[in-house]
Structures are given as structure tokens and as C-alpha cells.
Amino acid sequence: MITLNRILLPLAVIAIAASLWGLHAEQANVRTEAIRIGAIPAMVFHPQGATVPQPVVVIAHGFSGSQQLMQSFALTFARNGYTAVTFDFAGHGRNPTPLTGSITDETGATRTLQSELARVVGYARGLGDGRLAVLGHSMASDVVVRLANDDPTLAATIAVSMFSPAVTATAPRNLLVIVGDWEGMLKEEALRAVGLSITPTSPVAGVTYGDLAVGTGRRAAFSPHVEHASVLFSQASMREAATWLDQTFTIARPTPLQLDGRGPWILLLIAAVVALARPLSQLLPRVVATPVGAGLAWRQYSIALIVPMLATPVLLRVLPTHFLPVLVADYLAAHFAVYGLLTALCLYGIKASDVRHGSTPGRAVERGAGSVVSPSVSYPAMAVASLAMIAFGFVGLVWPINQFVTSFVPGLERIAIVLAMLVGTLIYFLSDEWLTRGVGAARGAYLASKAAFLSSLGLAVALDFERLFFLVIIIPVIVLFFAVYGLLSRWAYRQTGHPFVGGLANAFAFAWAIGVTFPLLAG
């Protein structure tokens, strides 16, 4: 009989090969050059075969981003005759310099970021014909607007997912605001910024106002079916940006624009890697003969769900959470740890209650939380299975993310931060995997536990918005990681019978992701 796993294995391998070929093809006609501008790592994207200097576009990434995250714009510009420059801000990506200044004060970190952008722009002036434009996403949208306000030689400013109080009725020159159609508040901000130079008519998305020839052009564009991160891979975003540059620099294009199409290939690659994990999970060793875990029905499960969700953000209002030189990552580490400890305490309380009410040993083995007889566990098999899952994550997910999405391989300065994060994530994921697995576990337990954790983070942001508002930006990424590693841990549990295998892999994955992407701060 042909099983699903036998079908998935060759299909996943073929999809991985096809996506890698597609991603390589998207870089055709572009020559890249890795450089350093002082301590700033940067990449120059040259049009292949260009014989005369062209305008240059400097591209800046957003919070927790890196220059890899902006490659779709860089490749699009270079394939259409522009020279593009991407770089890593201080504290981000592979830039070893910590970010200085207060994140919430525009005279603090914003000034530092603007200074770095100015250095990159200064370098870029020598790469082309002297004409320059800037593009910035999210956090960097405000940075590029401020720099362009101070530097009228910049011919155009493209602000993606913009929030900037620095936009005025006359500055910056030729402002294009691109926003994902699922970014409701930022759509309003885009129209507000465009409307500053229009009286008395209210602005409409997709309409160009002013005169690009004299620098007064304004336009808001909404890219369909995307949000704060996927807007960077939308071909609608790239088309708007490249067209705006053509109009600014009065370039007559005889052929259609060549837009980067890496987004679908990246999604296919990640989906194929995840699909490959299912048949490969059958190679994991059996850890325990009888599956273990809490196995709780909803009545008991709801207690272990609600108590950590509500208590964690309240406790962390009084407990110290400033101990890592990484923006809000120290809070996340503490949130994971406290949430996991409270979950473990709830499980212990349920176990004690079961013992007092006389749970039978046979039922205890099935239900886990009230165990009286512990099943035999092969710890060498658990170690092998856990290491195999962690290795698969590095080869199948860390490498492609680092190569095609964002910086995901840290410098040595971040290793200690990853290890510190690991303390919190281990406590959380080991407790959570035990809570949500087991024979007779409540249907939908895993989804409910992750929804509760995200709700807890939302409550934390509401209690301390000034410090933690950056968490709102990364919640979609956390949801994606929960979904991917939820599948991996589910398949691992089905084969090994022990929830700690998936828990260990999840803990390493989240500690790594947070430790290598969150901005590194000075002091």
C-alpha cells in the first residue's frame, strides 16, 4: 500500500530542488558585491553588463530585520538598470556594533540609525551617476524620511509600511508610501502623509499628486493581500517602487519591468522542508513504549491554560526583566520562563489532586499528569531523537532563512544571548509539550495553548506599551514558528512517544530565532 509518507518524500525533494533553482534564477542579470562601509556590512547589487553609471538606491531594513530581508527590492532595481545598496543597521544582522541611544526617543537610537544611513548614502554617491534615492521599511521608513528632509539632493523617498511624524507638506521630495492592504492603521497614516500637501481634496490611494519633475510628487499605494512583512515580497510593492524611480529620474523603459519573484519560491522551499520532516520523522528512535504526557480533559486543562496566561504578565510587572543587551528579548525570555514554571506548577497541582482522589496506576500511565507508575524511558534514544530534530532545523530552516529571508546566522557576540534565551524557552516548551500531549488529551489542546500564550503577550504589551510595543510587530512571526514547529513536534511525538523530544527542538529553535534577530543594544 502506498502511504502518505511515501508520496511526500519524493514530492518534497522535488519541490526543494525546484525552489532552489527558482531562487537562483531570480538573481539572473544581477552582479552582487559584498563590502564593508566602516563596520557596516553592506551589499551592492549591480545591473549585469551595465556600461554607463546609473542612479543609485540605498535600501534600509526595519526593526529586527537585515539586508537579506530587502533583497527583493534590490534585485528588482538592479534587474531594471539601477544600482542598489543594502546594509545592516547597528545592532542588526551581522553588524557587530551595538545600537546606541533610547529606542523610544527620536533623539536617541533614531539619530544613530540616521547617522549610519547617511554614511551608506555618502558611500553610494560614488557608485552611480550622482542621482540618489532612498527606501526604508517600517522602523527605517522614519529614518529615510528624516535623512531626506535634511538632504534635498535625494531625489526620491520610498517609505514602506511607514510611520513617521517627520513628513511635512514640502518634505521629503517625491514621497511614495507603500503599505500592505492588511495594515489598517498604516494605510490611514499613508493617506495622512500624502494629504499634507493637498488642499482641499482628500487623497486617494493609487493616485499621484504633485509634480515629480520639481520634487513635489506624493503617492500612497496599497499592495493587495499582504501585511507588514510580506509587503516586502509583493510584486505590487516592487512595481510601485520601480515605477516611481523611473518617473523620478525620467527613464523611458522600452520593455516591461522585471520584478523579483522570490516570494512564492521561498514559501515553496519552507513548505517542502516542513513536508519532508513528516516521512523523515519515522526514522526517529522510539523513546517510550507507551505515549506519555498530561492527557488532560478540558476541565483540568483549562486551569493550566488560564492561570499562566493571566498571571505571567502581572508577575512580570514587578519582577526584574532587564538583563540582556537585546531589545525586549530579555522580557521574552522571562515571559517564557515564568509562563513555563506556572504551567509546571499547575500540572503538579493536578497530579497531587489526582493522587488524593485515588487515580489508578493504569489510568495514570495513560493520563501522565497523575502518574503513579512511570513508564520506562530510553534517555539515549531521547538524546538522539532531539539532536536529530535540532540538526534538521538548522539544515532545513536556518540555512534557507539566512540565505533568502533574513540574517539568521549570528556573530559570536550573540551566542551568549542565545544561551540565555534557551533557559526561558526550555522551561516553557518542556512544560507546554507535556501539557498538550498524552493519550486522551483535549482536542485542540496545542492550538489553545499557543493562543493563550499569544494572549498573554498581548496583555503584557497592554500593561507596558512603551517598552513592549515592538512585540506586536513580531507576533505574526511567532505564529508562523508555532505552526511550523507544532507540526514537527507532533510528528516527533507520534514516532517517539515522548513530548520532550519536540519540546527540546522547539526551545532551541525559538532561542536561536530571538537571539539572532532582535537588535543588540549598547550597555
XYZ file of C-alpha atoms in Angstrom, residues 198-412:
215
model
C -3.128 68.528 -0.918
C -5.849 71.100 -0.306
C -8.737 70.760 -0.053
C -9.124 67.332 -1.713
C -8.743 64.185 0.368
C -6.075 61.873 -1.133
C -6.887 58.550 -2.754
C -4.577 55.533 -2.898
C -3.126 54.825 -6.334
C -3.215 58.465 -7.466
C -0.073 60.563 -7.919
C -0.269 64.147 -6.680
C 2.164 66.987 -7.297
C 4.944 67.144 -9.886
C 7.857 64.695 -9.729
C 9.893 66.931 -12.042
C 10.123 69.581 -9.324
C 10.160 67.188 -6.350
C 6.600 67.619 -5.071
C 5.310 64.190 -6.068
C 3.230 62.291 -3.482
C 1.563 58.893 -3.789
C 0.103 56.240 -1.476
C -0.043 52.672 -2.798
C -1.699 49.682 -1.109
C -0.256 46.271 -2.029
C -3.057 43.656 -2.038
C -3.254 40.600 0.240
C -0.092 41.336 2.290
C 0.821 42.573 5.754
C 3.844 44.122 7.485
C 6.432 41.517 6.426
C 5.031 40.029 3.209
C 4.673 43.540 1.751
C 8.430 43.265 1.104
C 7.913 40.306 -1.242
C 4.848 41.639 -3.040
C 5.332 42.271 -6.734
C 2.805 45.096 -6.440
C 5.192 46.787 -3.981
C 8.155 46.309 -6.312
C 6.234 47.567 -9.333
C 5.191 50.730 -7.496
C 8.733 51.369 -6.267
C 10.457 50.781 -9.618
C 7.868 52.840 -11.497
C 8.312 55.712 -9.019
C 12.068 55.681 -9.653
C 11.546 55.649 -13.431
C 9.217 58.638 -13.167
C 11.545 60.495 -10.792
C 14.602 60.001 -12.994
C 12.584 60.321 -16.274
C 13.707 56.957 -17.549
C 11.838 55.710 -20.618
C 11.659 51.929 -20.407
C 11.170 50.110 -23.730
C 10.452 46.745 -22.074
C 8.248 45.773 -19.100
C 9.702 45.901 -15.611
C 11.461 42.756 -14.420
C 10.105 42.128 -10.923
C 11.662 39.811 -8.387
C 9.543 36.700 -7.888
C 11.307 35.051 -4.970
C 8.334 35.184 -2.577
C 6.492 32.088 -3.899
C 9.766 30.179 -4.238
C 10.648 30.905 -0.607
C 7.219 29.735 0.549
C 7.554 26.572 -1.545
C 11.002 25.858 -0.114
C 9.884 26.210 3.511
C 6.690 24.225 2.895
C 8.668 21.448 1.206
C 11.169 21.284 4.073
C 8.314 21.021 6.588
C 6.620 18.344 4.472
C 9.903 16.418 4.272
C 10.004 16.295 8.065
C 6.959 14.019 8.201
C 8.458 10.980 6.415
C 11.866 11.619 7.986
C 10.304 11.597 11.468
C 9.706 7.868 11.041
C 13.463 7.392 11.325
C 13.481 8.728 14.893
C 14.030 6.104 17.604
C 11.244 5.107 19.975
C 11.815 6.742 23.361
C 8.998 5.196 25.397
C 6.749 2.233 24.656
C 3.536 3.895 25.845
C 2.982 7.538 24.837
C 3.235 9.878 27.821
C 2.003 13.383 28.523
C -0.569 15.125 30.662
C -3.505 13.794 28.650
C -5.883 16.202 30.362
C -9.555 16.639 29.613
C -10.798 20.202 29.114
C -11.965 20.619 32.715
C -8.468 20.224 34.143
C -6.691 21.522 31.068
C -8.418 24.900 31.254
C -6.842 25.538 34.676
C -3.318 25.060 33.300
C -4.288 27.248 30.377
C -5.798 30.263 32.108
C -3.570 30.641 35.192
C -0.236 31.175 33.317
C -1.943 33.302 30.666
C -3.207 35.842 33.217
C -0.588 35.580 35.953
C 2.595 35.834 33.842
C 2.224 39.444 32.588
C 1.074 40.570 36.044
C 4.059 38.959 37.807
C 6.500 40.391 35.273
C 5.274 43.890 36.055
C 7.089 43.589 39.402
C 9.873 41.090 38.615
C 13.134 42.347 37.001
C 13.253 41.727 33.248
C 16.187 43.909 32.164
C 19.145 41.526 31.990
C 20.095 41.139 28.292
C 21.579 43.757 25.914
C 18.912 42.899 23.333
C 15.734 44.909 22.825
C 12.738 43.176 24.559
C 14.385 39.744 24.158
C 15.119 39.728 27.887
C 11.431 40.255 28.556
C 10.523 37.438 26.167
C 12.996 35.109 27.916
C 11.422 35.962 31.271
C 7.908 35.535 29.861
C 8.753 32.089 28.510
C 10.345 31.065 31.822
C 7.598 32.318 34.146
C 4.833 31.015 31.888
C 6.518 27.605 31.776
C 7.046 27.495 35.556
C 3.407 28.363 36.193
C 2.336 25.663 33.729
C 4.531 23.130 35.538
C 3.057 24.175 38.897
C -0.457 23.727 37.541
C 0.465 20.248 36.279
C 1.935 19.389 39.684
C -1.251 20.577 41.387
C -3.390 18.467 39.063
C -1.172 15.455 39.741
C -1.444 15.932 43.507
C -5.211 16.240 43.209
C -5.403 13.016 41.196
C -3.316 11.168 43.765
C -5.553 12.400 46.598
C -8.608 11.187 44.700
C -7.043 7.791 44.080
C -6.109 7.645 40.400
C -5.321 4.086 39.367
C -1.834 3.231 38.086
C -3.198 2.029 34.751
C -5.046 5.274 34.176
C -2.030 7.215 35.410
C 0.203 5.880 32.671
C -2.344 6.968 30.083
C -3.023 10.376 31.585
C 0.504 11.278 32.615
C -0.251 14.208 34.945
C -1.337 11.948 37.755
C 1.257 9.269 37.140
C 1.892 6.769 39.884
C 3.791 4.311 37.703
C 6.359 5.865 35.346
C 6.925 4.144 32.004
C 10.475 3.158 31.073
C 12.200 5.968 29.169
C 15.255 5.469 26.944
C 17.272 8.607 27.557
C 19.914 7.797 24.907
C 17.096 7.452 22.365
C 15.636 10.782 23.551
C 19.021 12.466 23.103
C 19.462 11.034 19.586
C 15.924 11.998 18.534
C 16.247 15.528 19.952
C 19.620 16.137 18.321
C 18.273 14.834 15.004
C 15.368 17.284 15.128
C 17.635 20.195 16.071
C 20.023 19.304 13.233
C 17.128 19.109 10.769
C 16.019 22.576 11.866
C 19.480 24.003 11.231
C 19.920 22.422 7.795
C 16.335 22.678 6.585
C 15.239 26.015 8.089
C 18.131 28.102 9.453
C 20.177 27.907 6.236
C 17.390 28.858 3.781
C 16.078 31.604 6.066
C 19.575 33.069 6.353
C 20.154 32.752 2.614
C 16.859 34.049 1.265
C 14.864 35.794 4.019
C 16.842 37.484 6.796
C 20.104 37.221 8.734
C 19.809 34.032 10.768
C 23.408 33.050 11.472
C 24.744 35.102 14.395
C 28.090 36.640 15.091
C 29.973 35.391 18.137
